[in-house]
Short mmCIF file of C-alpha atoms in Angstrom, two decimals:
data_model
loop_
_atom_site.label_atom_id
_atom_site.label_comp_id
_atom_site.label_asym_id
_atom_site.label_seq_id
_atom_site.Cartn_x
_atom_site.Cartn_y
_atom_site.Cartn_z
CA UNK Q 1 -12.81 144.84 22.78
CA UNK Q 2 -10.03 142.37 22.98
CA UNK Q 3 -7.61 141.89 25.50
CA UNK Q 4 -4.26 140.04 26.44
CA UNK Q 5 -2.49 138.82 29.03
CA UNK Q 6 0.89 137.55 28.46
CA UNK Q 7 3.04 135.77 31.03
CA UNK Q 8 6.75 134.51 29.97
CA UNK Q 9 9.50 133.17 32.07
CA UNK Q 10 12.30 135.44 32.72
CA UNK Q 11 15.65 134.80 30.43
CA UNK Q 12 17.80 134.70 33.50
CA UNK Q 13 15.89 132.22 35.06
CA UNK Q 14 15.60 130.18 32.02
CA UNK Q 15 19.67 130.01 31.54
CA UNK Q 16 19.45 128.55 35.31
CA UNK Q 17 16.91 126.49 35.58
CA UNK Q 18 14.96 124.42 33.72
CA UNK Q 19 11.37 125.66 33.22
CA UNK Q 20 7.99 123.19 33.53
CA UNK Q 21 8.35 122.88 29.92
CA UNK Q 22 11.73 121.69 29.16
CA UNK Q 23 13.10 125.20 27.87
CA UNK Q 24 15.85 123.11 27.05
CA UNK Q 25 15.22 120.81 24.13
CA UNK Q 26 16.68 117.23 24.71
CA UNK Q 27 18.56 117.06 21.74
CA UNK Q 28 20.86 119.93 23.07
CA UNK Q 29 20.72 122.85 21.19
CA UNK Q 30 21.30 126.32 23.06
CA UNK Q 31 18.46 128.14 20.96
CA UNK Q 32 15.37 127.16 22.76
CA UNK Q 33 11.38 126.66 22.29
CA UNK Q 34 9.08 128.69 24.39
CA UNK Q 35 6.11 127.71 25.39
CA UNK Q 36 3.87 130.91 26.38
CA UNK Q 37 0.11 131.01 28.17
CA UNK Q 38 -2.45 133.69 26.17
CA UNK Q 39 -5.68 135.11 27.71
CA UNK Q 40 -8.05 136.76 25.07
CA UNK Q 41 -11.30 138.44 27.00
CA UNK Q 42 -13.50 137.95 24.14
CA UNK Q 43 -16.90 139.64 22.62
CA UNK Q 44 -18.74 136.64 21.72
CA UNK Q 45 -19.39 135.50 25.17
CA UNK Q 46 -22.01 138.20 26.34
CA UNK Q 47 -25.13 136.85 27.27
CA UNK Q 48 -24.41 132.86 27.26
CA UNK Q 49 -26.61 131.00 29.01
CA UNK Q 50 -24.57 128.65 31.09
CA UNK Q 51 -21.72 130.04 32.39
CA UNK Q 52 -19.40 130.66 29.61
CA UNK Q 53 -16.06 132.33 30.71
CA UNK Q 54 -15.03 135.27 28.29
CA UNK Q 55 -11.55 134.60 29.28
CA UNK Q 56 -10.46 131.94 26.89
CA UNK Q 57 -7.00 130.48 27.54
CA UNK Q 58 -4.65 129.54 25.22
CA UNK Q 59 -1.33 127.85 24.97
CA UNK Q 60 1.65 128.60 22.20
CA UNK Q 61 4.45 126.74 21.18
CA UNK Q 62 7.32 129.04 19.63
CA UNK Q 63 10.31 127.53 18.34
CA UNK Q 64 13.78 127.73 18.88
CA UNK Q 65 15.18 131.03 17.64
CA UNK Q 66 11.46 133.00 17.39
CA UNK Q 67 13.11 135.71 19.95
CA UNK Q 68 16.15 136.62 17.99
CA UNK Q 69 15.47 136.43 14.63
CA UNK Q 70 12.40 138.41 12.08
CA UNK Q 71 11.59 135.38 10.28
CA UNK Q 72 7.98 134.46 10.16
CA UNK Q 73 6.20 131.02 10.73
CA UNK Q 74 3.25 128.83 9.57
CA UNK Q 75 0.49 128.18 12.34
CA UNK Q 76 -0.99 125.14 13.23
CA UNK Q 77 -3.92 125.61 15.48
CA UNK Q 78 -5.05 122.44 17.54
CA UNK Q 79 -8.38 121.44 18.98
CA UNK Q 80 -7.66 119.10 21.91
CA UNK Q 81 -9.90 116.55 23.25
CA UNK Q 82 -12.36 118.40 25.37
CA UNK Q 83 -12.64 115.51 28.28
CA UNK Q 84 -9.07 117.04 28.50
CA UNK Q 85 -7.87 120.16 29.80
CA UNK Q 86 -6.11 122.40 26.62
CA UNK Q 87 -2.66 122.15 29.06
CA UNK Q 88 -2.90 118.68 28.69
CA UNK Q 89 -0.43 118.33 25.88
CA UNK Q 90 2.20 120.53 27.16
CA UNK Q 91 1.62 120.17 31.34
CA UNK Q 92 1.32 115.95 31.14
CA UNK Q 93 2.45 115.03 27.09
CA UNK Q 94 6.05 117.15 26.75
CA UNK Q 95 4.28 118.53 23.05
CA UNK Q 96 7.38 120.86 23.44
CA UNK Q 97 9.50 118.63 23.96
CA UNK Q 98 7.91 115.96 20.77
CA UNK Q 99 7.75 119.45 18.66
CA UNK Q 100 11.20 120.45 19.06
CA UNK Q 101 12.38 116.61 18.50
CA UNK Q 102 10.33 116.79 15.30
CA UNK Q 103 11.77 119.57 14.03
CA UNK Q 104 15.27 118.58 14.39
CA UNK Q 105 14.47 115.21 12.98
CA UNK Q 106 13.54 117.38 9.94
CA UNK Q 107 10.00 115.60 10.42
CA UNK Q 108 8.30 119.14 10.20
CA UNK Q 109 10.31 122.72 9.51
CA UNK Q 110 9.49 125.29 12.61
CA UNK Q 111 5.82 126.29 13.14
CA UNK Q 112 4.21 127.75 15.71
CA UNK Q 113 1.28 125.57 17.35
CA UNK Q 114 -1.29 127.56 19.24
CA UNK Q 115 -3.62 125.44 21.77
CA UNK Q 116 -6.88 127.13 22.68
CA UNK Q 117 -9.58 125.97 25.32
CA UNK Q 118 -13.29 125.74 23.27
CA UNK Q 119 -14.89 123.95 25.76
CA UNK Q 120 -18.28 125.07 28.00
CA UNK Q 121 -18.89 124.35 31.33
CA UNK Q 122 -20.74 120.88 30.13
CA UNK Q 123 -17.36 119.87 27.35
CA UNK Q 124 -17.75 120.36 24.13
CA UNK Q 125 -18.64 123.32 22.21
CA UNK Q 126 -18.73 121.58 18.72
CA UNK Q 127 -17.06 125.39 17.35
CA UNK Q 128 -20.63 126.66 16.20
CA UNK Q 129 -22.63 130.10 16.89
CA UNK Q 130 -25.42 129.72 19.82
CA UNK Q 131 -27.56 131.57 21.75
CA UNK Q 132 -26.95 129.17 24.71
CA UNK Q 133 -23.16 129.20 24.79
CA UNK Q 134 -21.75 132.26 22.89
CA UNK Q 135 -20.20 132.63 19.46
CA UNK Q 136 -17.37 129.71 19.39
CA UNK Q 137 -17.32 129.83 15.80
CA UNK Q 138 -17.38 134.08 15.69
CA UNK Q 139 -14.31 133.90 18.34
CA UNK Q 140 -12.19 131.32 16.21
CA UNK Q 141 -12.63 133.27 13.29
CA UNK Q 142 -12.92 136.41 13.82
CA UNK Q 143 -11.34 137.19 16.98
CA UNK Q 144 -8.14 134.36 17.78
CA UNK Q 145 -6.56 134.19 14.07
CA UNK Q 146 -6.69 137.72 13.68
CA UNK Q 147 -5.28 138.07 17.09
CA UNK Q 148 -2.09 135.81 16.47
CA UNK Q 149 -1.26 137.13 13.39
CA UNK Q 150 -1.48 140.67 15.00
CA UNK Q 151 0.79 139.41 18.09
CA UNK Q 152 3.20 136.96 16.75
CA UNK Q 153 5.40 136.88 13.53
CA UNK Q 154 3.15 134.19 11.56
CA UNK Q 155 2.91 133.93 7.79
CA UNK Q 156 -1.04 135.56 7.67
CA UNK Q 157 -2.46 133.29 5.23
CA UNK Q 158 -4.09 130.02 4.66
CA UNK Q 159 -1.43 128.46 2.74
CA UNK Q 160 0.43 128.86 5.89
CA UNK Q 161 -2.42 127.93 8.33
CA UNK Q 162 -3.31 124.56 9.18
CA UNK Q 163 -5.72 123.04 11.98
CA UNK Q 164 -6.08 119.72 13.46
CA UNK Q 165 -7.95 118.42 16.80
CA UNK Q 166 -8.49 114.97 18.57
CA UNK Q 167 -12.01 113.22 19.17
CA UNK Q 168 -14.54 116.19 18.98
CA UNK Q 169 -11.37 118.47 18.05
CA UNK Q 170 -11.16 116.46 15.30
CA UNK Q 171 -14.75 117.12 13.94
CA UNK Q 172 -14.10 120.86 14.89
CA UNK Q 173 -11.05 121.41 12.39
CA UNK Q 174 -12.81 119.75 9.81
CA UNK Q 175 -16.15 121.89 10.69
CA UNK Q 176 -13.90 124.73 10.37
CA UNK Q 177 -12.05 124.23 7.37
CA UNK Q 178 -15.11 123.27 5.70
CA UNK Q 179 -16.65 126.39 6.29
CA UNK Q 180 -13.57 128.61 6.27
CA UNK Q 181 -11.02 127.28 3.41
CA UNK Q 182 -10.04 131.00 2.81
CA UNK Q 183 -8.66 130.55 6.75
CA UNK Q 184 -7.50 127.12 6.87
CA UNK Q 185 -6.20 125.94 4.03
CA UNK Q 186 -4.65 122.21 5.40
CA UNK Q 187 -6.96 119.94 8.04
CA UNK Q 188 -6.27 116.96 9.76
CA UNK Q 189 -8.91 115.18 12.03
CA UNK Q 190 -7.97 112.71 14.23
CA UNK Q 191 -10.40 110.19 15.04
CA UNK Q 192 -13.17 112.80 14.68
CA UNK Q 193 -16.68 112.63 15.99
CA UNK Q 194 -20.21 113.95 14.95
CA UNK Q 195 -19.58 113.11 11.51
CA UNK Q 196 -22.61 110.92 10.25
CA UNK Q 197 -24.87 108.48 11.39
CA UNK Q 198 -23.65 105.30 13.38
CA UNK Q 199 -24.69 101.72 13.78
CA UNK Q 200 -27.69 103.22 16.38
CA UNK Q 201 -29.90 105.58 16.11
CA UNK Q 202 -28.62 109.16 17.55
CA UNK Q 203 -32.12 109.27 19.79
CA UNK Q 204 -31.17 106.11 21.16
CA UNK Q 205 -27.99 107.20 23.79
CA UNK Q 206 -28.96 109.43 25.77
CA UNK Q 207 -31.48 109.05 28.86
CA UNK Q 208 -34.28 110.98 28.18
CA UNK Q 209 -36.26 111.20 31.90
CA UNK Q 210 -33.12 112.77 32.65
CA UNK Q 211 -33.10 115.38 30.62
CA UNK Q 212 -36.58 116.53 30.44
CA UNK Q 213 -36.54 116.82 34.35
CA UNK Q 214 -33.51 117.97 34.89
CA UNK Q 215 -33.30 120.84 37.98
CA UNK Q 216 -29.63 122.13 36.64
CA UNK Q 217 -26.51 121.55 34.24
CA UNK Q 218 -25.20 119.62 37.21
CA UNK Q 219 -27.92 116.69 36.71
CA UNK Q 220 -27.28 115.81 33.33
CA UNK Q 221 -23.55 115.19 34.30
CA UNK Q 222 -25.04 111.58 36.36
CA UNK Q 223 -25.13 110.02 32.96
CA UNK Q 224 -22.24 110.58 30.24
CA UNK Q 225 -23.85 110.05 27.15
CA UNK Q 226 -26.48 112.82 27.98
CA UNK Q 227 -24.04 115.18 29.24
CA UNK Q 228 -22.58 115.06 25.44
CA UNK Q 229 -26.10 115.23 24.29
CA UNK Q 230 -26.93 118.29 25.82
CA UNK Q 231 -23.76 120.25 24.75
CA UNK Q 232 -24.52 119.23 21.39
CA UNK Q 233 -28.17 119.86 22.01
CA UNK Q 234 -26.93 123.81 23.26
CA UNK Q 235 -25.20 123.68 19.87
CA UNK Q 236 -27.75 122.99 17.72
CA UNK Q 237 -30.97 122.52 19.30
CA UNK Q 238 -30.43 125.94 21.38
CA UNK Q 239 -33.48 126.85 23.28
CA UNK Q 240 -33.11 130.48 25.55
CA UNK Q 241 -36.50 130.18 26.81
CA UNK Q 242 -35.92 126.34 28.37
CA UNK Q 243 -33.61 126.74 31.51
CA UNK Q 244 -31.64 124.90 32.77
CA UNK Q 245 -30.45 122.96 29.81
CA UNK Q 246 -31.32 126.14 27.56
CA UNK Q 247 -32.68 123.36 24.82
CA UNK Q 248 -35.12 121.75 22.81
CA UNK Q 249 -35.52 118.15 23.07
CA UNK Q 250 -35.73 116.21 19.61
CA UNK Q 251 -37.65 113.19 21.36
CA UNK Q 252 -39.14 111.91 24.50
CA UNK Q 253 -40.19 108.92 26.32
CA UNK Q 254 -43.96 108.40 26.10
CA UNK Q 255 -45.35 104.59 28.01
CA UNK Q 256 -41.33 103.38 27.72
CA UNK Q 257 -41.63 103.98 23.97
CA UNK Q 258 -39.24 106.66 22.08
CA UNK Q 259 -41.25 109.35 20.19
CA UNK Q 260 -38.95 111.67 17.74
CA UNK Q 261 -39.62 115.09 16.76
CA UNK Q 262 -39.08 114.78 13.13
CA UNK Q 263 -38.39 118.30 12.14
CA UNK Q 264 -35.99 118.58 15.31
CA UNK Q 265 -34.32 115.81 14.15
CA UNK Q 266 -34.19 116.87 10.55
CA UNK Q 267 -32.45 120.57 11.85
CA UNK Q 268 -30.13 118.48 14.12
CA UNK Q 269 -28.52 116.06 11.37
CA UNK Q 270 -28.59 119.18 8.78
CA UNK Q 271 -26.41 121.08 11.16
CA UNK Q 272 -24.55 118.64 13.18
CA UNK Q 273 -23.72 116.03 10.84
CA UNK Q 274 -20.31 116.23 8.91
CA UNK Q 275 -21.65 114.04 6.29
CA UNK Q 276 -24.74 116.66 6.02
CA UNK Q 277 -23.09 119.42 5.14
CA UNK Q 278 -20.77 117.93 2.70
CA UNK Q 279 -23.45 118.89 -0.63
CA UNK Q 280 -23.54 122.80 0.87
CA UNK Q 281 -19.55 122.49 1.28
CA UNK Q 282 -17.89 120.63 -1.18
CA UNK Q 283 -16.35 123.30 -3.55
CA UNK Q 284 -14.89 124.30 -0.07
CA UNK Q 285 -13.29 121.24 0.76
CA UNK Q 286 -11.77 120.64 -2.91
CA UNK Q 287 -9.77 124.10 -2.05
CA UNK Q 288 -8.65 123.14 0.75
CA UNK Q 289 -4.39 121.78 0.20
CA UNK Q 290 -4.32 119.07 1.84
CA UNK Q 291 -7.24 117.04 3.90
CA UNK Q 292 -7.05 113.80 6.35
CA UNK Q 293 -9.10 111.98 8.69
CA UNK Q 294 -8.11 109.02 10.94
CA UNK Q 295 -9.79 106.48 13.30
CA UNK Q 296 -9.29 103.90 15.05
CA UNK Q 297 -10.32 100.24 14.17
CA UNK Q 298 -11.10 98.58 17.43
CA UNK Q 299 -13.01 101.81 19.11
CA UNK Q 300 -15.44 100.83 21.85
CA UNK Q 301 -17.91 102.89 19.83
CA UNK Q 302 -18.15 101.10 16.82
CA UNK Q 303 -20.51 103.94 15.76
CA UNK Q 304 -17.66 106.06 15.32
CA UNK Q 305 -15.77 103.19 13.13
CA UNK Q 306 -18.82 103.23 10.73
CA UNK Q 307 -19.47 106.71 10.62
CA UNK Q 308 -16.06 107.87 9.42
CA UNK Q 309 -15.90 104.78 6.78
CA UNK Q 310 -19.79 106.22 5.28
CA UNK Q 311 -17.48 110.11 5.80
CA UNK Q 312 -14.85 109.36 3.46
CA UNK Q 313 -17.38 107.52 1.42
CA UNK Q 314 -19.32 110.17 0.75
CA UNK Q 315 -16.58 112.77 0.45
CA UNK Q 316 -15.27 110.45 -2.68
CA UNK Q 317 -19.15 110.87 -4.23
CA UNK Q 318 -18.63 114.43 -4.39
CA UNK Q 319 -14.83 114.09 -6.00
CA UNK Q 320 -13.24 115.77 -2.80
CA UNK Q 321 -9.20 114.58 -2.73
CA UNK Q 322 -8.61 113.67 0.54
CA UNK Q 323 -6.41 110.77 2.75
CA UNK Q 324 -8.66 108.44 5.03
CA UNK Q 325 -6.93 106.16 7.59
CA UNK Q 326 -8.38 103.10 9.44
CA UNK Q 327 -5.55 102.32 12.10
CA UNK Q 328 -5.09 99.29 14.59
CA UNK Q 329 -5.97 100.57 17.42
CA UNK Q 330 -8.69 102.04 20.38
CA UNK Q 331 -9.25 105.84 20.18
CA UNK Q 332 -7.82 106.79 23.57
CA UNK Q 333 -3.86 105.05 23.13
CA UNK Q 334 -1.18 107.68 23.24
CA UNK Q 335 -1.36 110.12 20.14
CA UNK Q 336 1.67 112.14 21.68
CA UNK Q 337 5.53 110.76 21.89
CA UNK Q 338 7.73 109.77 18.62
CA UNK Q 339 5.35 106.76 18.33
CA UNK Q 340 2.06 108.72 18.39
CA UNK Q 341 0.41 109.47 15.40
CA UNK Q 342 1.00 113.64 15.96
CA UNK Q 343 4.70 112.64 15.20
CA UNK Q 344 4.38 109.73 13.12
CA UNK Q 345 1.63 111.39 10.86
CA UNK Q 346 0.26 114.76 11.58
CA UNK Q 347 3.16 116.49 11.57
CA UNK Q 348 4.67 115.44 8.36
CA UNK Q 349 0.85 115.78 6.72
CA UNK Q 350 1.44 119.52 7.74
CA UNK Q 351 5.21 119.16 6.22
CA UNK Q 352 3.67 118.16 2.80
CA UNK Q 353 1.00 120.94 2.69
CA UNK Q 354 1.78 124.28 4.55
CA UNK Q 355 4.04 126.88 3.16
CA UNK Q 356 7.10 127.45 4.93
CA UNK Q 357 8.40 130.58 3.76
CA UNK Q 358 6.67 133.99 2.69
CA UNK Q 359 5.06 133.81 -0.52
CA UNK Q 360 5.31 136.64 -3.41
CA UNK Q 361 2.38 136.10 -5.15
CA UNK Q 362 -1.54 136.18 -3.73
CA UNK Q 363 -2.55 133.60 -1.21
#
């Protein structure tokens, strides 16, 4: 059964004061933005392993004139960072305030932008179906799209539906349209992860005594390359019957030396790899209108430099059209503000390929 809770500011004290998110837009228009907090008590969460709220929180932009007019609006659902909260953007970044600057600038025509938290007690959830940490990619699909398009005025359809995320966001939206082109019909990753192999060996990051004797979720959070390994272990290595990580590990340190599991390993890059799944999903990615991935040059994790260069690559083997940036730059600089790459580049990508207005014909 799904549920809602909606909270929204009061008109009367938004014509007095100005709200935590700048109901006001700077460039002085009376129509304003809203900015409104969603709960959805979801289905998918029963019987997790780890703690896995059903609760999940979410965060919508509306533009300027949503409340008094019927007119319906493309979505653009975003996957934030998960080593961020989901209220990072509008609480610390002023997305509203970017948004409604981009709109006036005629960089992007009014959308509505929901923000959703997909992240388990250990970060990421990496948007698949496990045992260990509940149906992320069941609750995306369906349960959240059908429940905006029930609750707000969007245009249903994936001609009108874009998603984008940042860092492991990033590898989500392309995960998703991937697998769900009929959904989203426009992605754009920025800087995403989990994509292919890097310059090391996956077996080689994380610290392996820790994991195999670890007492609780809590221990694996001493060393941050095996914290990520676990959640993407719970992903796609999900074991019920192995508390307290709930997983199986695909290798182990035997006299100092690193033995791999090869059929582990196989089932892990099959599954978790972008650049796997390519040959099962390619017809799905020609479909989709309009695809782009980014990253960043100078990355402190060169792995992720040479991973997305073998993506795009590979997505050219298989004849998928699609725009691949390389940009100066470390992953972590500012994506938000009129210089950030949100304004400068995923915006107008979503200009170019969502549909703006209602459509006669099929989507």
């Amino acid at each position: 059964m799904v549920s809602m809770c909606t909270r929204r500011t009061p008109a009367f004290l938004i014509a007095f004061t100005l709200s935590a998110f700048g109901a006001f837009s700077s460039f002085g228009e009376t129509a304003k933005s809203q900015v409104v907090d969603r709960e959805l008590t979801s289905k998918n969460f029963a019987g997790n392993r780890v703690g896995v709220s059903p609760v999940r929180k979410m965060m919508i932009y509306l533009p300027a004139g949503y409340d008094g007019s019927t007119k319906r609006y493309p979505v653009i659902y975003f996957l934030p960072t998960p080593f961020e909260s989901y209220r990072v953007p509008f609480d610390k970044k002023n997305a509203q305030g970017l948004f409604d600057r981009a709109i006036a600038a005629e960089v992007i025509d009014k959308f509505i932008l929901v923000c959703v938290d997909m992240t388990t007690p250990l970060g990421s959830s990496w948007y698949v179906n496990s045992p260990v940490t509940g149906n992320w990619e069941d609750f995306m699909i369906q349960e959240l799209v059908p429940y905006i398009d029930a609750n707000l005025r969007t245009l249903p359809n994936r001609n009108s539906r874009g998603i984008a995320g940042d860092f492991m966001g990033g590898y989500g939206a392309v995960r998703f349209g991937m697998k769900y082109p009929d959904v989203f019909g426009s992605v754009y990753a920025l800087h995403p992860v989990g994509t292919g192999s890097g310059l090391k060996i996956m077996d080689s990051l994380p610290d392996w005594d820790l994991l195999a004797n670890a007492k609780s979720l809590d221990d694996v959070k001493k060393d941050g390359a095996s914290q990520i390994f676990t959640t993407i272990f719970q992903a796609h290595l999900p074991n019920v019957d192995k508390p307290p990580l709930f997983i199986d590990l695909s290798a182990r340190r035997v006299d100092g030396q690193l033995v791999i599991d090869s059929k582990l390993m196989e089932r892990l890059r099959n599954n978790f790899f972008l650049e796997s799944m390519i040959p099962r999903y390619a017809d799905n990615l020609k479909s989709l209108r309009g695809l782009k991935i980014d990253w960043s040059r100078s990355d402190l994790n060169q792995d992720h430099v040479y991973s997305n260069q073998a993506l795009t690559h590979k997505l050219n083997e298989f004849g998928i059209v699609h725009e691949a940036e390389e940009y100066n730059g470390a992953w972590g600089e500012p994506n938000w503000g009129e210089d950030g790459r949100i304004y400068t580049d995923v915006l107008p990508f979503f200009r170019r390929h969502l549909i703006f207005e209602a459509e006669s014909g099929p989507s």
